[in-house]
Amino acid sequence: MKFGGTSVGRPERMQHIASMVTKETEPVIVVLSALSGTTNALVEIGTFMANGDRVSAKQAIEKLEKHYQSFIKELLNDKTYVEKAKAMVAEHFEFLTIILKISFSESLSKDILAQGELLSTKLFSIYLEEKGIEHQLLPALEFMSIDQYDEPQIGSIKVKLSQLLKKHKSKTLFVTQGYICRNARGEVDNLKRGGSDYSASLIAAAIGASVCEIWTDIDGMHNNDPRIVKKTKPVEQMSFEEAAELAYFGAKILHPASIWPAQQYKVPVKLLNTMQPEAKGTLITEKAGSVGVKAVAAKDNIIAIRIKSSRMLLAYGFLRKIFEVFEKYRTPVDMVTTSEVAVSLTIDSAVHLKEIVKELEPFGSIEVDKNQVIISVVGNEISQTEAMVKKLFGSIMNIPVRMVSYGGSPHNISLLVPVEYKNQILQQLNKGMFGL
Ligand code: ASP
Ligand code: MG
């Protein structure tokens, strides 16, 4: 059971979670995010330090510590446990203050970021202790690891985690940190922003869990972005493939990498709402549940690159040479469309855009369109669904579409549009495809 930042972000919510996890009949590993807002604050503190602005860093640290000290007062009752929690929090903030004095480095920034999950799990553990609920805190830094390519290896996670669990055979409730891990150099690192979902899926895969529950503040994956479109509804069931497409192409509810471990080890994933635990949410398994369009998602900050060259005509090896440029700069390509004399593709990172364009220039004329959005329409065998294309394009006739990707996967049709049309296209698709 993984709980996100908002699910632990207020003392009463943390208490609520404790009552939820103790109702379980099977043994549970609880994976917690940092309290909402904490990781952002830690990122800010790190940025201040990187810029040499120690005064602002110190102020931000003090502000965050105050938040925790008042959190404790509401979370706990018994003086002994209040004191215990106070001392624990003070220790973590003392660490941050000591870091202030050391010269800043990348690995130090990871140490800073790790404090959020360490604090949330320790607070939760002290609360459980106060309530007399037997449990075991499992330090994620002792089992969660990534290799030299920043990839987690389930094999080694499995070995270390089962050793830890073996030590505490009598326990049935475990609490651990999401997000944080150790890298190949043995340093504290993390699974990137939003990575607690990934931790949960890795843990579930490693122990062969019966289910991986991701508890958030919304009742499952919706058919469209609820922040932009008024009438959306949760999708009851979808396949791992559909969920992966949606998570990757913009559905914020789930970290995109978190699908593969559960998928590979066939652990069903449930997306559930802490504020409404009885709601069905979304079940993700190998089966899709139904055929046809299921959801729409949007991915922002996309850059489209067009390479036009008459040399591409009837040539072989042309695409390989182009893709090698992206490989060289470790920049993933999302969408690709080709004509006989041109190829358009998209990337979501501008970090190496300049170098990439420079190296592409010998291949032909290059056009770059920034500020694009990928709109993904996802559903089991959607491309074979009758009249789907007519419905799709019929509902967005007034919107200029820059690229279309159809047939790559039978479960996905992607469109590229300028960002100023994002809200409009999501709303029109909601009407046209879902009748909402
Ligand atoms: N606390 C981390 C973040 O905010 C990880 C997570 O919540 O999933 O990105
Ligand atoms: Mg999240």
CSV table of N, CA and C in Angstrom, one decimal, residues 187-272:
chain,number,residue,atom,x,y,z
A,187,GLU,N,25.9,5.8,-2.9
A,187,GLU,CA,25.4,7.0,-2.3
A,187,GLU,C,23.9,7.0,-2.3
A,188,VAL,N,23.3,7.9,-1.4
A,188,VAL,CA,21.9,8.1,-1.4
A,188,VAL,C,21.5,8.8,-2.7
A,189,ASP,N,20.4,8.2,-3.3
A,189,ASP,CA,19.9,8.7,-4.5
A,189,ASP,C,18.4,8.6,-4.5
A,190,ASN,N,17.7,8.8,-5.6
A,190,ASN,CA,16.3,8.7,-5.7
A,190,ASN,C,15.8,8.2,-7.1
A,191,LEU,N,14.5,7.9,-7.1
A,191,LEU,CA,13.9,7.3,-8.3
A,191,LEU,C,13.2,8.4,-9.2
A,192,LYS,N,13.7,9.7,-9.0
A,192,LYS,CA,13.1,10.8,-9.7
A,192,LYS,C,11.8,11.2,-9.1
A,193,ARG,N,11.4,12.5,-9.4
A,193,ARG,CA,10.2,13.0,-8.9
A,193,ARG,C,9.0,12.1,-9.1
A,194,GLY,N,8.2,12.0,-8.1
A,194,GLY,CA,7.0,11.1,-8.2
A,194,GLY,C,7.3,9.6,-8.1
A,195,GLY,N,8.6,9.3,-7.7
A,195,GLY,CA,9.1,8.0,-7.8
A,195,GLY,C,8.6,7.0,-6.7
A,196,SER,N,7.8,7.5,-5.7
A,196,SER,CA,7.3,6.6,-4.7
A,196,SER,C,6.4,5.5,-5.3
A,197,ASP,N,5.7,5.8,-6.4
A,197,ASP,CA,4.9,4.8,-7.1
A,197,ASP,C,5.8,3.7,-7.6
A,198,TYR,N,6.9,4.2,-8.1
A,198,TYR,CA,7.9,3.2,-8.7
A,198,TYR,C,8.4,2.3,-7.6
A,199,SER,N,8.7,2.9,-6.4
A,199,SER,CA,9.2,2.1,-5.3
A,199,SER,C,8.2,1.0,-5.0
A,200,ALA,N,6.9,1.4,-4.9
A,200,ALA,CA,5.8,0.5,-4.5
A,200,ALA,C,5.7,-0.6,-5.5
A,201,SER,N,5.8,-0.3,-6.8
A,201,SER,CA,5.7,-1.4,-7.8
A,201,SER,C,6.9,-2.3,-7.8
A,202,LEU,N,8.1,-1.7,-7.5
A,202,LEU,CA,9.3,-2.6,-7.4
A,202,LEU,C,9.2,-3.5,-6.2
A,203,ILE,N,8.7,-3.0,-5.1
A,203,ILE,CA,8.6,-3.8,-3.9
A,203,ILE,C,7.6,-4.9,-4.1
A,204,ALA,N,6.4,-4.5,-4.7
A,204,ALA,CA,5.4,-5.5,-4.9
A,204,ALA,C,5.9,-6.6,-5.8
A,205,ALA,N,6.7,-6.2,-6.9
A,205,ALA,CA,7.2,-7.2,-7.8
A,205,ALA,C,8.2,-8.1,-7.1
A,206,ALA,N,9.1,-7.5,-6.3
A,206,ALA,CA,10.1,-8.2,-5.6
A,206,ALA,C,9.6,-9.2,-4.6
A,207,ILE,N,8.5,-8.9,-3.9
A,207,ILE,CA,8.0,-9.9,-2.9
A,207,ILE,C,6.9,-10.7,-3.5
A,208,GLY,N,6.5,-10.5,-4.8
A,208,GLY,CA,5.4,-11.2,-5.4
A,208,GLY,C,4.1,-10.9,-4.6
A,209,ALA,N,3.8,-9.6,-4.4
A,209,ALA,CA,2.6,-9.2,-3.6
A,209,ALA,C,1.3,-9.6,-4.3
A,210,SER,N,0.3,-9.8,-3.6
A,210,SER,CA,-1.0,-10.1,-4.2
A,210,SER,C,-1.6,-8.9,-4.9
A,211,VAL,N,-1.3,-7.7,-4.4
A,211,VAL,CA,-1.8,-6.5,-5.1
A,211,VAL,C,-0.8,-5.3,-4.7
A,212,CYS,N,-0.8,-4.4,-5.6
A,212,CYS,CA,0.0,-3.1,-5.3
A,212,CYS,C,-1.0,-2.0,-5.3
A,213,GLU,N,-1.3,-1.5,-4.1
A,213,GLU,CA,-2.3,-0.4,-4.1
A,213,GLU,C,-1.6,0.9,-4.0
A,214,ILE,N,-2.0,1.8,-4.9
A,214,ILE,CA,-1.5,3.2,-4.9
A,214,ILE,C,-2.6,4.1,-4.5
A,215,TRP,N,-2.5,4.6,-3.2
A,215,TRP,CA,-3.5,5.5,-2.7
A,215,TRP,C,-3.2,6.9,-2.9
A,216,THR,N,-4.1,7.6,-3.6
A,216,THR,CA,-3.8,9.1,-3.8
A,216,THR,C,-5.0,9.9,-3.4
A,217,ASP,N,-5.2,11.0,-4.0
A,217,ASP,CA,-6.4,11.9,-3.6
A,217,ASP,C,-7.4,12.0,-4.7
A,218,ILE,N,-7.4,11.0,-5.6
A,218,ILE,CA,-8.4,11.0,-6.7
A,218,ILE,C,-8.9,9.5,-6.9
A,219,ASP,N,-10.1,9.3,-7.2
A,219,ASP,CA,-10.7,8.0,-7.3
A,219,ASP,C,-10.3,7.2,-8.6
A,220,GLY,N,-9.0,7.1,-8.8
A,220,GLY,CA,-8.5,6.3,-9.9
A,220,GLY,C,-8.1,7.1,-11.1
A,221,MET,N,-7.7,6.4,-12.2
A,221,MET,CA,-7.3,7.1,-13.4
A,221,MET,C,-8.6,7.6,-14.1
A,222,HIS,N,-8.7,8.8,-14.4
A,222,HIS,CA,-9.9,9.3,-15.1
A,222,HIS,C,-9.7,9.3,-16.6
A,223,ASN,N,-10.9,9.4,-17.3
A,223,ASN,CA,-10.8,9.3,-18.8
A,223,ASN,C,-10.2,10.5,-19.4
A,224,ASN,N,-10.0,11.6,-18.6
A,224,ASN,CA,-9.5,12.8,-19.2
A,224,ASN,C,-8.9,13.6,-18.0
A,225,ASP,N,-8.3,14.7,-18.3
A,225,ASP,CA,-7.6,15.5,-17.2
A,225,ASP,C,-8.6,16.3,-16.4
A,226,PRO,N,-8.9,15.9,-15.1
A,226,PRO,CA,-9.9,16.6,-14.4
A,226,PRO,C,-9.6,18.0,-14.0
A,227,ARG,N,-8.3,18.4,-14.2
A,227,ARG,CA,-8.0,19.8,-13.9
A,227,ARG,C,-8.4,20.7,-15.1
A,228,ILE,N,-8.6,20.1,-16.2
A,228,ILE,CA,-8.9,20.9,-17.4
A,228,ILE,C,-10.3,20.7,-17.9
A,229,VAL,N,-10.8,19.5,-17.8
A,229,VAL,CA,-12.1,19.1,-18.3
A,229,VAL,C,-13.1,18.9,-17.1
A,230,LYS,N,-14.3,19.5,-17.2
A,230,LYS,CA,-15.2,19.4,-16.1
A,230,LYS,C,-15.7,18.0,-15.8
A,231,LYS,N,-16.3,17.4,-16.9
A,231,LYS,CA,-17.0,16.1,-16.6
A,231,LYS,C,-16.0,15.0,-17.0
A,232,THR,N,-15.4,14.4,-16.0
A,232,THR,CA,-14.5,13.2,-16.3
A,232,THR,C,-15.0,12.1,-15.4
A,233,LYS,N,-14.6,10.9,-15.7
A,233,LYS,CA,-15.1,9.8,-14.8
A,233,LYS,C,-13.9,8.8,-14.7
A,234,PRO,N,-13.8,8.1,-13.6
A,234,PRO,CA,-12.8,7.1,-13.4
A,234,PRO,C,-12.9,5.9,-14.4
A,235,VAL,N,-11.8,5.4,-14.8
A,235,VAL,CA,-11.8,4.2,-15.6
A,235,VAL,C,-11.7,3.0,-14.7
A,236,GLU,N,-12.7,2.1,-14.7
A,236,GLU,CA,-12.7,1.0,-13.8
A,236,GLU,C,-11.6,-0.1,-13.9
A,237,GLN,N,-11.3,-0.4,-15.2
A,237,GLN,CA,-10.3,-1.4,-15.5
A,237,GLN,C,-9.5,-1.1,-16.7
A,238,MET,N,-8.2,-1.3,-16.7
A,238,MET,CA,-7.4,-1.2,-17.9
A,238,MET,C,-6.2,-2.1,-17.8
A,239,SER,N,-5.6,-2.3,-19.0
A,239,SER,CA,-4.4,-3.2,-19.0
A,239,SER,C,-3.2,-2.4,-18.7
A,240,PHE,N,-2.1,-3.2,-18.4
A,240,PHE,CA,-0.8,-2.5,-18.1
A,240,PHE,C,-0.4,-1.6,-19.2
A,241,GLU,N,-0.6,-2.2,-20.5
A,241,GLU,CA,-0.2,-1.4,-21.6
A,241,GLU,C,-0.9,-0.1,-21.7
A,242,GLU,N,-2.2,-0.1,-21.5
A,242,GLU,CA,-3.0,1.2,-21.5
A,242,GLU,C,-2.5,2.1,-20.5
A,243,ALA,N,-2.3,1.6,-19.3
A,243,ALA,CA,-1.9,2.4,-18.1
A,243,ALA,C,-0.5,3.0,-18.4
A,244,ALA,N,0.4,2.2,-19.0
A,244,ALA,CA,1.7,2.7,-19.3
A,244,ALA,C,1.6,3.9,-20.3
A,245,GLU,N,0.8,3.7,-21.4
A,245,GLU,CA,0.7,4.8,-22.4
A,245,GLU,C,0.1,6.0,-21.7
A,246,LEU,N,-0.9,5.9,-20.9
A,246,LEU,CA,-1.5,7.0,-20.2
A,246,LEU,C,-0.6,7.7,-19.2
A,247,ALA,N,0.1,6.9,-18.5
A,247,ALA,CA,1.1,7.5,-17.5
A,247,ALA,C,2.2,8.2,-18.2
A,248,TYR,N,2.7,7.6,-19.3
A,248,TYR,CA,3.8,8.2,-20.0
A,248,TYR,C,3.3,9.5,-20.7
A,249,PHE,N,2.1,9.4,-21.3
A,249,PHE,CA,1.6,10.6,-22.0
A,249,PHE,C,0.8,11.5,-21.2
A,250,GLY,N,1.1,11.6,-19.9
A,250,GLY,CA,0.6,12.8,-19.2
A,250,GLY,C,-0.3,12.6,-18.1
A,251,ALA,N,-0.9,11.4,-17.9
A,251,ALA,CA,-1.8,11.2,-16.7
A,251,ALA,C,-0.9,11.3,-15.5
A,252,LYS,N,-1.2,12.3,-14.6
A,252,LYS,CA,-0.3,12.6,-13.5
A,252,LYS,C,-0.4,11.6,-12.4
A,253,ILE,N,-1.4,10.8,-12.4
A,253,ILE,CA,-1.7,10.0,-11.2
A,253,ILE,C,-0.6,8.9,-10.9
A,254,LEU,N,0.1,8.5,-11.9
A,254,LEU,CA,1.0,7.4,-11.8
A,254,LEU,C,2.3,7.7,-12.5
A,255,HIS,N,3.4,7.4,-11.8
A,255,HIS,CA,4.8,7.6,-12.3
A,255,HIS,C,4.9,6.6,-13.5
A,256,PRO,N,5.3,7.1,-14.7
A,256,PRO,CA,5.3,6.2,-15.9
A,256,PRO,C,6.1,4.9,-15.7
A,257,ALA,N,7.2,5.0,-15.0
A,257,ALA,CA,8.1,3.8,-14.9
A,257,ALA,C,7.5,2.8,-14.0
A,258,SER,N,6.5,3.2,-13.2
A,258,SER,CA,6.0,2.3,-12.2
A,258,SER,C,5.2,1.1,-12.7
A,259,ILE,N,4.9,1.1,-14.0
A,259,ILE,CA,4.1,0.0,-14.6
A,259,ILE,C,4.9,-1.3,-14.8
A,260,TRP,N,6.1,-1.1,-15.3
A,260,TRP,CA,6.8,-2.4,-15.8
A,260,TRP,C,7.1,-3.4,-14.7
A,261,PRO,N,7.5,-3.0,-13.4
A,261,PRO,CA,7.7,-4.1,-12.5
A,261,PRO,C,6.5,-4.9,-12.2
A,262,ALA,N,5.4,-4.2,-12.0
A,262,ALA,CA,4.1,-4.9,-11.7
A,262,ALA,C,3.7,-5.8,-12.9
A,263,GLN,N,3.9,-5.2,-14.0
A,263,GLN,CA,3.5,-5.9,-15.3
A,263,GLN,C,4.3,-7.2,-15.4
A,264,GLN,N,5.6,-7.0,-15.3
A,264,GLN,CA,6.5,-8.2,-15.5
A,264,GLN,C,6.3,-9.3,-14.5
A,265,TYR,N,6.0,-8.9,-13.3
A,265,TYR,CA,5.7,-9.9,-12.2
A,265,TYR,C,4.3,-10.2,-12.0
A,266,LYS,N,3.4,-9.7,-12.9
A,266,LYS,CA,2.0,-10.0,-12.9
A,266,LYS,C,1.3,-9.6,-11.5
A,267,VAL,N,1.7,-8.5,-11.0
A,267,VAL,CA,1.0,-8.0,-9.7
A,267,VAL,C,-0.1,-7.0,-10.1
A,268,PRO,N,-1.3,-7.3,-9.8
A,268,PRO,CA,-2.4,-6.3,-10.2
A,268,PRO,C,-2.1,-5.0,-9.4
A,269,VAL,N,-2.4,-3.9,-10.1
A,269,VAL,CA,-2.2,-2.6,-9.5
A,269,VAL,C,-3.6,-1.9,-9.3
A,270,LYS,N,-3.8,-1.3,-8.1
A,270,LYS,CA,-5.1,-0.6,-7.9
A,270,LYS,C,-4.8,0.8,-7.6
A,271,LEU,N,-5.5,1.7,-8.3
A,271,LEU,CA,-5.4,3.1,-8.0
A,271,LEU,C,-6.6,3.5,-7.1
A,272,LEU,N,-6.3,3.9,-5.9
A,272,LEU,CA,-7.5,4.2,-5.0
A,272,LEU,C,-7.4,5.5,-4.3
